[in-house]
Short mmCIF file of C-alpha atoms in Angstrom, two decimals:
data_model
loop_
_atom_site.label_atom_id
_atom_site.label_comp_id
_atom_site.label_asym_id
_atom_site.label_seq_id
_atom_site.Cartn_x
_atom_site.Cartn_y
_atom_site.Cartn_z
CA MET A 1 -45.87 -12.76 55.85
CA THR A 2 -46.56 -13.77 52.26
CA THR A 3 -49.91 -15.55 51.99
CA GLY A 4 -49.00 -17.87 49.11
CA THR A 5 -45.97 -19.99 48.30
CA LEU A 6 -43.83 -19.68 45.20
CA ILE A 7 -42.77 -23.19 44.23
CA THR A 8 -39.80 -23.63 41.92
CA VAL A 9 -38.84 -26.98 40.45
CA ALA A 10 -35.19 -27.65 39.60
CA PRO A 11 -35.52 -30.93 37.72
CA THR A 12 -32.05 -31.79 36.43
CA GLY A 13 -28.99 -29.83 37.60
CA ALA A 14 -25.45 -30.52 36.43
CA GLU A 15 -24.18 -32.94 39.06
CA SER A 16 -26.12 -36.22 38.86
CA ALA A 17 -25.41 -38.73 36.10
CA LYS A 18 -28.30 -40.26 34.15
CA ALA A 19 -26.70 -43.70 34.45
CA GLU A 20 -26.84 -43.43 38.25
CA VAL A 21 -30.23 -41.67 38.41
CA PRO A 22 -32.40 -43.11 35.61
CA ALA A 23 -35.42 -40.93 36.51
CA LEU A 24 -33.42 -37.73 35.87
CA PRO A 25 -34.96 -35.76 32.95
CA VAL A 26 -32.12 -35.02 30.50
CA THR A 27 -33.71 -34.93 27.04
CA LEU A 28 -35.95 -32.10 25.90
CA ASP A 29 -38.95 -34.43 25.78
CA GLU A 30 -38.27 -35.63 29.33
CA LEU A 31 -37.88 -32.04 30.51
CA LEU A 32 -41.14 -30.95 28.87
CA LEU A 33 -43.06 -33.84 30.41
CA THR A 34 -41.63 -33.01 33.83
CA ALA A 35 -42.49 -29.33 33.38
CA LYS A 36 -46.11 -30.06 32.48
CA GLU A 37 -46.53 -32.50 35.36
CA CYS A 38 -45.01 -30.15 37.93
CA GLU A 39 -46.98 -27.14 36.69
CA ALA A 40 -50.19 -29.13 37.07
CA LEU A 41 -49.29 -29.83 40.71
CA GLY A 42 -48.50 -26.21 41.61
CA ALA A 43 -44.99 -25.28 40.46
CA ALA A 44 -44.75 -21.78 38.96
CA VAL A 45 -41.03 -21.56 38.08
CA ILE A 46 -38.71 -24.05 36.41
CA HIS A 47 -34.97 -23.69 37.02
CA VAL A 48 -33.31 -25.18 33.96
CA HIS A 49 -30.02 -26.95 33.31
CA ILE A 50 -29.69 -28.76 29.98
CA ARG A 51 -27.76 -31.82 28.83
CA ASP A 52 -26.21 -32.86 25.51
CA ASP A 53 -26.83 -36.06 23.51
CA GLU A 54 -24.64 -37.97 25.96
CA ALA A 55 -26.59 -36.55 28.94
CA LYS A 56 -23.64 -34.40 29.99
CA PRO A 57 -24.15 -30.78 31.15
CA THR A 58 -23.93 -28.21 28.36
CA LEU A 59 -24.53 -24.50 27.78
CA ASP A 60 -24.95 -24.91 24.03
CA GLN A 61 -26.74 -21.80 22.82
CA GLY A 62 -28.90 -23.60 20.26
CA ARG A 63 -30.14 -26.11 22.83
CA LEU A 64 -30.82 -23.34 25.33
CA ARG A 65 -32.94 -21.38 22.85
CA GLU A 66 -34.80 -24.52 21.78
CA THR A 67 -35.50 -25.38 25.41
CA VAL A 68 -36.79 -21.90 26.30
CA THR A 69 -39.06 -21.85 23.23
CA ALA A 70 -40.42 -25.35 23.88
CA LEU A 71 -41.16 -24.62 27.55
CA ARG A 72 -42.99 -21.41 26.62
CA GLU A 73 -45.06 -23.21 23.99
CA SER A 74 -45.93 -26.15 26.25
CA THR A 75 -46.41 -24.49 29.65
CA ASP A 76 -47.09 -21.20 31.39
CA LEU A 77 -44.14 -21.72 33.74
CA ILE A 78 -41.65 -18.94 34.38
CA VAL A 79 -38.49 -20.11 32.63
CA GLN A 80 -35.36 -19.53 34.70
CA LEU A 81 -32.05 -20.59 33.16
CA SER A 82 -29.03 -21.41 35.28
CA SER A 83 -26.08 -19.10 34.62
CA GLY A 84 -24.02 -21.36 36.85
CA GLY A 85 -23.95 -24.33 34.50
CA ALA A 86 -21.38 -26.83 35.69
CA VAL A 87 -18.46 -25.73 37.87
CA THR A 88 -16.12 -26.16 34.89
CA ASP A 89 -18.02 -23.85 32.50
CA PRO A 90 -16.18 -20.66 31.40
CA GLU A 91 -17.53 -17.23 32.24
CA ALA A 92 -18.23 -16.31 28.61
CA ALA A 93 -20.53 -19.30 28.14
CA ARG A 94 -22.30 -18.53 31.42
CA LEU A 95 -22.93 -14.92 30.36
CA ALA A 96 -24.19 -16.07 26.96
CA VAL A 97 -27.04 -17.95 28.69
CA LEU A 98 -28.86 -14.60 28.75
CA ASP A 99 -28.91 -14.53 24.93
CA ALA A 100 -31.48 -17.35 25.03
CA ALA A 101 -33.94 -14.75 26.40
CA PRO A 102 -35.28 -16.54 29.49
CA ASP A 103 -37.76 -14.88 31.84
CA MET A 104 -35.26 -15.24 34.67
CA ALA A 105 -31.69 -16.40 35.25
CA SER A 106 -29.71 -17.27 38.34
CA CYS A 107 -26.98 -14.95 39.60
CA THR A 108 -24.72 -16.52 42.23
CA MET A 109 -23.38 -13.93 44.64
CA GLY A 110 -19.92 -15.29 45.37
CA THR A 111 -17.42 -18.12 45.19
CA VAL A 112 -18.05 -21.22 47.28
CA ASN A 113 -16.44 -24.59 47.86
CA PHE A 114 -18.70 -27.11 46.13
CA GLY A 115 -17.93 -30.58 47.42
CA ASP A 116 -14.46 -31.32 46.09
CA ASP A 117 -14.74 -28.51 43.52
CA VAL A 118 -14.81 -24.71 43.61
CA PHE A 119 -17.76 -22.79 42.16
CA LEU A 120 -16.00 -19.62 41.06
CA ASN A 121 -17.92 -16.33 40.89
CA ARG A 122 -15.58 -13.34 40.72
CA TRP A 123 -16.94 -9.91 41.68
CA GLU A 124 -16.37 -8.55 38.16
CA PHE A 125 -18.30 -11.49 36.71
CA ILE A 126 -21.20 -10.96 39.13
CA VAL A 127 -21.39 -7.27 38.18
CA ASP A 128 -21.29 -8.15 34.47
CA LEU A 129 -24.08 -10.71 34.87
CA HIS A 130 -26.26 -8.34 36.94
CA THR A 131 -25.89 -5.38 34.56
CA ARG A 132 -26.44 -7.50 31.45
CA MET A 133 -29.68 -8.79 32.97
CA GLN A 134 -30.77 -5.20 33.56
CA GLU A 135 -30.05 -4.37 29.91
CA LYS A 136 -31.72 -7.50 28.49
CA GLY A 137 -34.83 -7.40 30.70
CA VAL A 138 -34.07 -10.69 32.45
CA VAL A 139 -35.12 -10.96 36.10
CA PRO A 140 -32.41 -12.43 38.35
CA GLU A 141 -32.73 -14.89 41.16
CA TYR A 142 -29.75 -14.21 43.41
CA GLU A 143 -28.29 -17.53 44.56
CA ILE A 144 -26.91 -17.43 48.11
CA PHE A 145 -24.62 -20.27 49.22
CA GLU A 146 -23.06 -18.44 52.20
CA LEU A 147 -24.40 -15.73 54.52
CA GLY A 148 -21.65 -13.41 53.29
CA HIS A 149 -23.22 -13.58 49.84
CA LEU A 150 -26.13 -11.53 51.22
CA THR A 151 -23.69 -8.77 52.13
CA ALA A 152 -22.25 -8.97 48.62
CA LEU A 153 -25.78 -8.59 47.23
CA GLN A 154 -26.34 -5.50 49.36
CA ARG A 155 -23.13 -4.05 47.90
CA LEU A 156 -24.14 -4.99 44.34
CA LEU A 157 -27.56 -3.34 44.56
CA GLY A 158 -26.11 -0.26 46.24
CA LYS A 159 -23.55 0.29 43.49
CA TYR A 160 -25.42 -0.91 40.40
CA GLY A 161 -29.10 -0.52 41.19
CA LEU A 162 -32.14 -2.75 41.42
CA PRO A 163 -32.68 -5.63 38.99
CA HIS A 164 -34.99 -5.45 36.00
CA GLY A 165 -38.57 -5.26 37.29
CA GLY A 166 -37.44 -3.69 40.57
CA HIS A 167 -38.07 -6.71 42.80
CA VAL A 168 -35.28 -8.52 44.65
CA HIS A 169 -35.68 -12.29 45.06
CA VAL A 170 -33.02 -14.57 46.49
CA ASP A 171 -32.65 -18.32 46.78
CA LEU A 172 -30.89 -19.66 49.86
CA VAL A 173 -29.05 -22.79 48.71
CA MET A 174 -28.42 -24.69 51.92
CA GLY A 175 -26.60 -27.91 52.69
CA VAL A 176 -24.01 -27.91 49.88
CA PRO A 177 -20.78 -29.46 51.24
CA GLY A 178 -18.63 -26.35 51.64
CA GLY A 179 -21.53 -23.90 51.92
CA MET A 180 -23.91 -22.89 54.70
CA PRO A 181 -25.64 -25.75 56.53
CA GLY A 182 -29.27 -26.63 55.90
CA THR A 183 -30.50 -25.86 59.41
CA THR A 184 -33.28 -23.79 60.92
CA ALA A 185 -30.76 -21.65 62.81
CA THR A 186 -28.95 -20.74 59.59
CA LEU A 187 -32.19 -19.92 57.79
CA VAL A 188 -33.27 -17.67 60.66
CA ALA A 189 -29.90 -15.88 60.50
CA ALA A 190 -30.32 -15.39 56.76
CA ALA A 191 -33.85 -14.06 57.21
CA GLN A 192 -32.52 -11.51 59.69
CA MET A 193 -29.87 -10.37 57.17
CA LEU A 194 -32.51 -9.98 54.46
CA ARG A 195 -33.77 -6.97 56.40
CA ASP A 196 -30.74 -5.06 55.12
CA LEU A 197 -31.88 -5.57 51.53
CA PRO A 198 -34.55 -3.44 49.77
CA GLU A 199 -37.99 -3.48 51.33
CA GLY A 200 -40.15 -6.21 49.88
CA THR A 201 -37.27 -8.58 49.15
CA THR A 202 -38.48 -12.19 49.05
CA PHE A 203 -36.62 -15.46 49.40
CA SER A 204 -36.89 -19.10 48.50
CA ALA A 205 -34.89 -21.83 50.18
CA THR A 206 -33.36 -24.99 48.79
CA GLY A 207 -32.26 -27.83 51.04
CA ILE A 208 -29.68 -30.10 49.45
CA GLY A 209 -29.93 -33.83 50.15
CA ARG A 210 -31.01 -34.74 53.66
CA SER A 211 -31.58 -31.07 54.58
CA THR A 212 -34.53 -30.87 52.14
CA ILE A 213 -37.34 -31.29 54.67
CA PRO A 214 -35.88 -29.20 57.54
CA VAL A 215 -35.23 -26.34 55.11
CA MET A 216 -38.73 -26.55 53.61
CA LEU A 217 -40.39 -26.38 57.01
CA ALA A 218 -38.14 -23.58 58.24
CA SER A 219 -38.69 -21.52 55.09
CA LEU A 220 -42.46 -21.83 55.24
CA SER A 221 -42.52 -20.83 58.90
CA ALA A 222 -40.34 -17.77 58.16
CA GLY A 223 -42.51 -16.55 55.27
CA GLY A 224 -40.19 -17.88 52.58
CA HIS A 225 -40.79 -19.87 49.43
CA LEU A 226 -39.63 -23.28 48.20
CA ARG A 227 -37.36 -24.76 45.55
CA VAL A 228 -37.34 -28.54 45.17
CA GLY A 229 -36.26 -30.99 42.51
CA MET A 230 -33.86 -33.70 41.47
CA GLU A 231 -31.09 -31.15 41.00
CA ASP A 232 -31.04 -30.84 44.78
CA THR A 233 -31.97 -34.30 46.04
CA VAL A 234 -32.33 -37.73 44.49
CA THR A 235 -33.47 -39.47 47.69
CA TYR A 236 -37.07 -39.11 48.84
CA ALA A 237 -36.41 -40.77 52.19
CA LYS A 238 -33.65 -42.90 53.64
CA GLY A 239 -33.06 -45.80 51.27
CA ARG A 240 -35.81 -44.61 48.92
CA PRO A 241 -34.77 -43.03 45.60
CA VAL A 242 -36.84 -40.21 44.12
CA GLU A 243 -39.14 -41.58 41.43
CA SER A 244 -39.81 -38.25 39.68
CA ASN A 245 -39.74 -34.51 40.19
CA MET A 246 -43.53 -34.69 40.58
CA GLN A 247 -42.99 -36.56 43.82
CA LEU A 248 -40.89 -33.72 45.26
CA VAL A 249 -43.23 -30.97 44.04
CA ALA A 250 -46.25 -32.80 45.44
CA ARG A 251 -44.60 -32.98 48.86
CA ALA A 252 -43.74 -29.27 48.76
CA VAL A 253 -47.30 -28.42 47.75
CA GLY A 254 -48.61 -30.52 50.63
CA PHE A 255 -46.39 -28.74 53.13
CA ALA A 256 -47.39 -25.33 51.72
CA GLN A 257 -51.07 -26.19 52.07
CA LEU A 258 -50.55 -27.41 55.65
CA ALA A 259 -48.92 -24.04 56.38
CA GLN A 260 -52.06 -22.37 54.92
CA ARG A 261 -49.88 -20.83 52.23
CA PRO A 262 -51.08 -22.55 49.05
CA PRO A 263 -49.00 -22.47 45.86
CA LEU A 264 -49.00 -19.26 43.85
CA THR A 265 -50.36 -19.50 40.32
CA THR A 266 -47.99 -18.61 37.51
CA ALA A 267 -49.80 -15.27 37.12
CA GLU A 268 -49.40 -14.50 40.84
CA ALA A 269 -45.75 -15.55 40.67
CA ARG A 270 -45.10 -13.17 37.77
CA THR A 271 -46.59 -10.32 39.78
CA LEU A 272 -44.52 -11.20 42.83
CA LEU A 273 -41.26 -11.39 40.89
CA GLY A 274 -41.78 -8.21 38.86
CA LEU A 275 -42.07 -10.00 35.52
#
């Protein structure tokens, strides 16, 4: 069992509207402030979605590059860009995310119903994303929304080789309407399937909405890591809106310390992830 806990903060996402969630960081200045605050608490990775001047999701290449540069200058966080964007973003724009030269990028391992929408990830697109990351020296985080996505990952690695850096890290995204449920039983099943992946594979888990706390506790007990943030939940407790991403990171850090698995430093996280 891993002795420390990798904590990732996902501060913004592409789903929530600023008008409905005023605390959501959507400008570069808001994102930088959030990044600094969360790093000080114990986050080591930041999973980044960006917004335009109207606070709508965008994959604008200039904004992506500016964001990566600013985060590197202001923090020591591992910068992980989302290659998922919004469910409406075209494949070409999602692939071009890698041109912003992040440390890491997400790589979703299959199509999934996403609420009333469909998050489309064709096999050919997944292969293209994986191989381009190998070529560009970007470390992937394989996003798993369904247990079958772990089988797809096994197939991908078998046919196209290990990711850049040689370490396989997955994020179990649990509780999305249309995806796998955010339950202990499902996390245990996923952990069993991880045994079919290369030795040393690690995982984080993300609980969407009300599954946040059950997933955090289950992941820690199974030797996994944590991803939290306002991308995944905007309610701290029933009837109590999240005030900031700091609030969610602080809770995750507290749980990790109770589990006697304190947060990994950014240097330790880079070693773990093969950066």
